[in-house]
Coordinates of C-alpha atoms and ligand atoms in Angstrom, one line a residue:
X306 CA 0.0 0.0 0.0
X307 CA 1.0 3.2 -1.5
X308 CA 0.1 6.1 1.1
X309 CA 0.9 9.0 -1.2
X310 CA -1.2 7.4 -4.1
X311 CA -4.2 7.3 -2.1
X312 CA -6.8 10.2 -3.0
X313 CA -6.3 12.7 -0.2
X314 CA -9.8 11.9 1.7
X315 CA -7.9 8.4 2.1
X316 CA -4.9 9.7 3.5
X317 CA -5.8 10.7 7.1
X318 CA -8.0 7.6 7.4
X319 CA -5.4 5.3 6.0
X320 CA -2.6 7.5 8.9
X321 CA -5.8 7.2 11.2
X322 CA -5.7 3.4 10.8
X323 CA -2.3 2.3 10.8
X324 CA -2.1 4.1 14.4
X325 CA -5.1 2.5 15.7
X326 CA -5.7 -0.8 13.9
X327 CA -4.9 -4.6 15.1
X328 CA -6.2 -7.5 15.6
X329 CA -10.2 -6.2 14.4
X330 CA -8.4 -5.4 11.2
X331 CA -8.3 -8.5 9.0
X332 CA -9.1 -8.4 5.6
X333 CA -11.7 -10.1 4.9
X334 CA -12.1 -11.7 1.3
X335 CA -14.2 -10.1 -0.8
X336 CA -13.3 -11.1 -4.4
X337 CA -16.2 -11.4 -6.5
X338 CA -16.6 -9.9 -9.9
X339 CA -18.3 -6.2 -10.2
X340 CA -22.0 -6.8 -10.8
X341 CA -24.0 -4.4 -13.1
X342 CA -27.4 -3.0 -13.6
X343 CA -28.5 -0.6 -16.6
X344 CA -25.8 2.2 -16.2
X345 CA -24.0 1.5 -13.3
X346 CA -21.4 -1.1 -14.8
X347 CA -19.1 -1.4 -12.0
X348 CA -21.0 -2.3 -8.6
X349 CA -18.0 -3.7 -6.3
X350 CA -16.9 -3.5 -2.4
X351 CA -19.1 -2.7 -0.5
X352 CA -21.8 -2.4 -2.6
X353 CA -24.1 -5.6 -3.9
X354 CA -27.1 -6.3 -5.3
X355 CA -29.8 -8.2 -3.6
X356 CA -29.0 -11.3 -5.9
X357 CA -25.2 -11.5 -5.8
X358 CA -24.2 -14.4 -3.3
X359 CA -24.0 -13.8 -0.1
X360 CA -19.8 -13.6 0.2
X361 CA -20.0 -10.3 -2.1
X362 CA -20.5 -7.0 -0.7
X363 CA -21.3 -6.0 2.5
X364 CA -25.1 -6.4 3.7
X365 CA -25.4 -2.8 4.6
X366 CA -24.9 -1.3 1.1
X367 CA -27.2 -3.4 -0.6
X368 CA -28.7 -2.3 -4.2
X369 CA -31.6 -3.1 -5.7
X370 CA -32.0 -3.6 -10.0
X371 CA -35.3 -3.0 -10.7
X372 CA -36.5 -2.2 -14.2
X373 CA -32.6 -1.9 -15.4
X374 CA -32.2 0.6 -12.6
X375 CA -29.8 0.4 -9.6
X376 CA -32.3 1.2 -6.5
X377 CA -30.7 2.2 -3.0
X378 CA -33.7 2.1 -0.4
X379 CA -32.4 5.0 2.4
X380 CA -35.2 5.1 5.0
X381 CA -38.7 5.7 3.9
X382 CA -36.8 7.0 0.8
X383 CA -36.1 4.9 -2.8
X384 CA -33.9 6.5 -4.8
X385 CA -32.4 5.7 -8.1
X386 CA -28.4 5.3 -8.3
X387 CA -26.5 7.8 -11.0
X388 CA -23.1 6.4 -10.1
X389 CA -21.1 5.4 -7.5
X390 CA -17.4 7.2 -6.8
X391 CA -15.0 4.7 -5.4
X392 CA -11.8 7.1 -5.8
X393 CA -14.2 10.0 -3.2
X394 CA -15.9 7.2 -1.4
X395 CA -19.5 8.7 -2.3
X396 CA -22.8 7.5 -4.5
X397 CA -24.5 10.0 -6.1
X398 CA -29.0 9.3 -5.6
X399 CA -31.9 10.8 -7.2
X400 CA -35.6 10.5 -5.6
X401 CA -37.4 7.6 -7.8
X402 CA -40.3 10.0 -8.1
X403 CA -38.2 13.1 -9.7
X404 CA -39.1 13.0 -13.4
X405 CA -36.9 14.3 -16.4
X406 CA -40.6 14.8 -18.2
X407 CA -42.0 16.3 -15.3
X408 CA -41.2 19.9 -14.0
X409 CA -43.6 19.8 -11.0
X410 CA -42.7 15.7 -10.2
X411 CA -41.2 16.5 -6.7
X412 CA -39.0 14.1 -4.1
X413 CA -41.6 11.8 -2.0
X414 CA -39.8 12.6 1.5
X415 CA -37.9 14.6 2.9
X416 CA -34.2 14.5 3.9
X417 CA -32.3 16.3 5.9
X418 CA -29.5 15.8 8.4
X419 CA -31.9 14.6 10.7
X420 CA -33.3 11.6 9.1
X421 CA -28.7 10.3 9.3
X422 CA -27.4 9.1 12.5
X423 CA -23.6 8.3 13.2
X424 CA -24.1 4.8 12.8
X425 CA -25.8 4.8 9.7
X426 CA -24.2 3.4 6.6
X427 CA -24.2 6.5 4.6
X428 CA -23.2 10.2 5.8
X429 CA -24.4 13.6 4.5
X430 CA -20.9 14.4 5.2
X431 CA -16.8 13.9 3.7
X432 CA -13.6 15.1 5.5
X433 CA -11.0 16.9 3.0
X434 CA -7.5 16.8 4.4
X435 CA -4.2 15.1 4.6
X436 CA -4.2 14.1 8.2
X437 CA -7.2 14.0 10.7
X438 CA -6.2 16.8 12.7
X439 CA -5.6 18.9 9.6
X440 CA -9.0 17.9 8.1
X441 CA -12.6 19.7 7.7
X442 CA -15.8 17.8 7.6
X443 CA -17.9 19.4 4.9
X444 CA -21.3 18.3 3.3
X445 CA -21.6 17.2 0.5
X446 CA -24.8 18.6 -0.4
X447 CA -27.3 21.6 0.6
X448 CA -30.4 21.9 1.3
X449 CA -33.7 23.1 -1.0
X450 CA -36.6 24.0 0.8
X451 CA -40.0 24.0 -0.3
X452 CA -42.4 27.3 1.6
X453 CA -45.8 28.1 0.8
X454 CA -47.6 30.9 2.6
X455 CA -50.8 32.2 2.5
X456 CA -49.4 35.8 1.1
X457 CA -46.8 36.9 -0.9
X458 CA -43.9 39.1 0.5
X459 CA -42.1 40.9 -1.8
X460 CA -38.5 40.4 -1.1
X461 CA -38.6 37.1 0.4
X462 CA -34.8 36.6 0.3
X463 CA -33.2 33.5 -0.9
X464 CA -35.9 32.5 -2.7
X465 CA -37.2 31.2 -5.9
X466 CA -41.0 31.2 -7.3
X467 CA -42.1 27.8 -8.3
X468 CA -44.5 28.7 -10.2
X469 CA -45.1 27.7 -13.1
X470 CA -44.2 24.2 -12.6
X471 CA -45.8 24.4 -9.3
X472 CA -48.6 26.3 -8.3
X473 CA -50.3 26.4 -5.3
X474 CA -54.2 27.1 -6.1
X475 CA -54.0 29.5 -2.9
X476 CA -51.1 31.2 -2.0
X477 CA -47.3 31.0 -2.4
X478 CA -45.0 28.3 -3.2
X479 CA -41.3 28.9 -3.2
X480 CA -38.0 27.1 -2.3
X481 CA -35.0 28.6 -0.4
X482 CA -31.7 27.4 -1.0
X483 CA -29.1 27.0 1.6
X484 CA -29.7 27.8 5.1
X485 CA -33.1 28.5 6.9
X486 CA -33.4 30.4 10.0
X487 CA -36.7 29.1 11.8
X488 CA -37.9 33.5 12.7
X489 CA -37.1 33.8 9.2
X490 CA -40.5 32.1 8.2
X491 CA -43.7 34.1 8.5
X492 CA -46.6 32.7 10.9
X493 CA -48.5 32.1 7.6
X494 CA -45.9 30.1 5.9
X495 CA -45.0 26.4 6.1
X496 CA -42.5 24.0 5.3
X497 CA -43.3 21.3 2.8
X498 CA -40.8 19.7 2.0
X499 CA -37.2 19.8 2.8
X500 CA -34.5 17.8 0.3
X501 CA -30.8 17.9 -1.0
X502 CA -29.1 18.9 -4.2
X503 CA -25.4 18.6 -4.7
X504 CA -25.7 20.4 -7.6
X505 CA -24.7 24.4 -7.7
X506 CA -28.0 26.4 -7.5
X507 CA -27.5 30.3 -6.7
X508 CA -30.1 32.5 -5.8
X509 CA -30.6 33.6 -9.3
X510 CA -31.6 30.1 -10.5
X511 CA -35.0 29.4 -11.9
X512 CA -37.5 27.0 -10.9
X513 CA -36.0 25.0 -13.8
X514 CA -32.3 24.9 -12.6
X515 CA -33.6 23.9 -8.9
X516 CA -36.0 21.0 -10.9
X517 CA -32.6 20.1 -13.2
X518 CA -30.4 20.2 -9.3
X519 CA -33.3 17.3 -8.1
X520 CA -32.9 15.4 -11.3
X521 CA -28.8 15.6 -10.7
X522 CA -29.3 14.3 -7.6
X523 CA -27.1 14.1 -4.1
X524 CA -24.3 12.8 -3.1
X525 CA -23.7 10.4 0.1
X526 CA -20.4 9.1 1.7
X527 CA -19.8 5.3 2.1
X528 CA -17.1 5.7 4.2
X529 CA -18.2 4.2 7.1
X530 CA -18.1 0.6 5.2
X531 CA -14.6 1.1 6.9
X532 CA -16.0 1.7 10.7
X533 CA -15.7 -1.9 12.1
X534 CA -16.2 -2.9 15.3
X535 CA -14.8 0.5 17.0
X536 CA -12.2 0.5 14.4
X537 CA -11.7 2.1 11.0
X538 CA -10.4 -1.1 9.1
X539 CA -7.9 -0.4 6.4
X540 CA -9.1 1.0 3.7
X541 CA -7.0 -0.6 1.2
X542 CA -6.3 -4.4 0.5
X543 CA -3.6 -3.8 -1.0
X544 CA -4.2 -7.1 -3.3
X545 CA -7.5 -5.3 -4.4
Ligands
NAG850 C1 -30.3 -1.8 -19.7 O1 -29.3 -0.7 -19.6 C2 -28.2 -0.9 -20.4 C3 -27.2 0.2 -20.1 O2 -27.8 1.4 -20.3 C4 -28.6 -1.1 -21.9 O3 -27.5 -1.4 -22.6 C5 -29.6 -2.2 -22.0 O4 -30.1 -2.2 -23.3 C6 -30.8 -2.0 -21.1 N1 -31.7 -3.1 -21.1 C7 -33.0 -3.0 -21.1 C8 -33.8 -4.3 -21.1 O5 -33.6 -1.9 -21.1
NAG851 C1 -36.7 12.0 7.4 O1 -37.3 12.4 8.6 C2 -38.5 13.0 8.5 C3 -38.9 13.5 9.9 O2 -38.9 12.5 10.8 C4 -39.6 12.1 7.9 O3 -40.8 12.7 7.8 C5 -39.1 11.6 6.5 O4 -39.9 10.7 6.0 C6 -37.7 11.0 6.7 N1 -37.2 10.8 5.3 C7 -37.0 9.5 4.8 C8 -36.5 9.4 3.5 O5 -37.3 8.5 5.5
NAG852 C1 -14.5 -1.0 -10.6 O1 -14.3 -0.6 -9.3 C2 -13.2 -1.2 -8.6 C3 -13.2 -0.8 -7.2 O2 -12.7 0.5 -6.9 C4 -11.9 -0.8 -9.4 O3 -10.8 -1.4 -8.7 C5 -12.0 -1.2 -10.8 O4 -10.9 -0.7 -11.5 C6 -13.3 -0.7 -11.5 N1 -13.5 -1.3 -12.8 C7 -13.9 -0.6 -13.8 C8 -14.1 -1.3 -15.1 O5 -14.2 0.6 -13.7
NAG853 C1 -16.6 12.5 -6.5 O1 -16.3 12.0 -7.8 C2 -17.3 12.3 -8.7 C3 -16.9 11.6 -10.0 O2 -15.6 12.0 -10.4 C4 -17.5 13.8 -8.9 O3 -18.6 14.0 -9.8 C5 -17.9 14.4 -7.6 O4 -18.0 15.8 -7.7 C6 -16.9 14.0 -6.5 N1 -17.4 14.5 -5.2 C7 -16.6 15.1 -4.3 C8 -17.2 15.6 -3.1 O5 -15.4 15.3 -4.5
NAG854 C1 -26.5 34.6 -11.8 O1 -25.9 35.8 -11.6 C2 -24.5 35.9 -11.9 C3 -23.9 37.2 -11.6 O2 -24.9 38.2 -11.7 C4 -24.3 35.5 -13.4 O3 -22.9 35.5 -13.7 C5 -24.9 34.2 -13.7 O4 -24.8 33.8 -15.1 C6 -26.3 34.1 -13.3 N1 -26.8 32.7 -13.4 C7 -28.0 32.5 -13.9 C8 -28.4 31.0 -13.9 O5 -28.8 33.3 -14.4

């Protein structure tokens, strides 16, 4: 293993582990071909799909192929698979119900750093950094809110008019990007829906671009595949 040819979101971890890794740390055989499903070609370690015998993958980052599409169930949530990074150690989801055709098709549920705990497989967060001390979690994907209210306020700030693709029969509909100070909302507004983009939207964006930042998609870390048993196992076999 190769420290300085690792990808620098590897590097601290792999430092991390040699410090505190023993005898929880043994590699474990995973060898099975990639498996595939429409698009994604190259499903390997840790992901799997449902069918691929039991030895392959690990059970927590199961995929589903349904329809010739690569399905990760997250939660409540199904969400279709646009690829899947394995030099940034992220996978990159859209809700199943956002449609291309479909300005005004909207994500079922919401998601937000509340629905992720620490001991989840998947994290709203990566660290970028060459050793752990020197490193800065940041997220890997912001949020787009979805307001109505009863009235319209002229400068609402932040915000962008969903309207045409979405119109409310009474009232306002509009999204806010970024972040969303609870006394910033009216008494007669209310949230609707909260989801994530890792796509850039600016405050100048139309209801299009924010519909085209849905259809992109987010992105998730996997990095915790490497969190075993109170340990972060190596991150490289280094026959892989
Ligand atoms: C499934 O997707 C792959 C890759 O996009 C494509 O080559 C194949 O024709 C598709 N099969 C079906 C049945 O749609
Ligand atoms: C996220 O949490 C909220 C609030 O508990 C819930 O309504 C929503 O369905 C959750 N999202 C998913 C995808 O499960
Ligand atoms: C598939 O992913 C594995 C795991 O990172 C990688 O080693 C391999 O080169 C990839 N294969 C292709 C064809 O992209
Ligand atoms: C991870 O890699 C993918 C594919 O190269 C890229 O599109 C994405 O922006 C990267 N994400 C981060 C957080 O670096
Ligand atoms: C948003 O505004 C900036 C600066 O005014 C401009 O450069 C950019 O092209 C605009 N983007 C869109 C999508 O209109």
């Amino acid at each position: 293993m190769n420290i300085r040819s690792l990808p620098s979101p590897a590097r601290f971890i792999v430092l991390l582990v040699l410090g505190s890794c023993c005898v929880a740390c043994h590699s474990k055989d995973h060898h099975c071909e990639p498996s595939s499903c429409g698009d994604i070609r190259n499903i390997s370690y840790p992901f799997r799909l449902n069918h691929d015998p039991e030895k392959c993958g690990d059970s927590r980052y199961n995929l589903f192929c349904e329809n010739n599409l690569t399905v990760l169930y997250l939660y409540s949530g199904k969400y279709n698979v646009r690829s899947i990074n394995y030099e940034n150690y992220t996978i990159r989801v859209v809700d199943a119900n956002v449609r291309e055709d479909n300005c005004a098709s909207l994500p079922r549920y919401s998601l937000a750093s509340y629905n992720f705990s620490d001991e989840d497989p998947y994290s709203m967060f990566l660290r970028r950094g060459n050793t752990f001390w020197d490193s800065e979690r940041f997220e890997l994907s912001k949020p787009i809110i979805f307001i109505t209210c009863e009235t319209r306020q002229v400068n609402e700030p932040l915000s962008v008019d969903t309207a045409p693709c979405i119109d409310v029969s009474s009232g306002h509909s509009f999204i806010n990007i970024g972040s969303l100070i609870a006394s910033d909302l009216r008494d007669s507004c209310r949230i609707e829906l909260m989801v994530l983009t890792s796509s850039w939207i600016g405050t100048n964006s139309s209801y299009i671009d924010i519909h085209d930042g849905l259809l992109y998609g987010f992105e998730l870390s996997w990095l915790r595949s490497y969190y075993r048993g109170g340990y972060w196992r190596e991150l490289f076999d280094s026959n892989r």
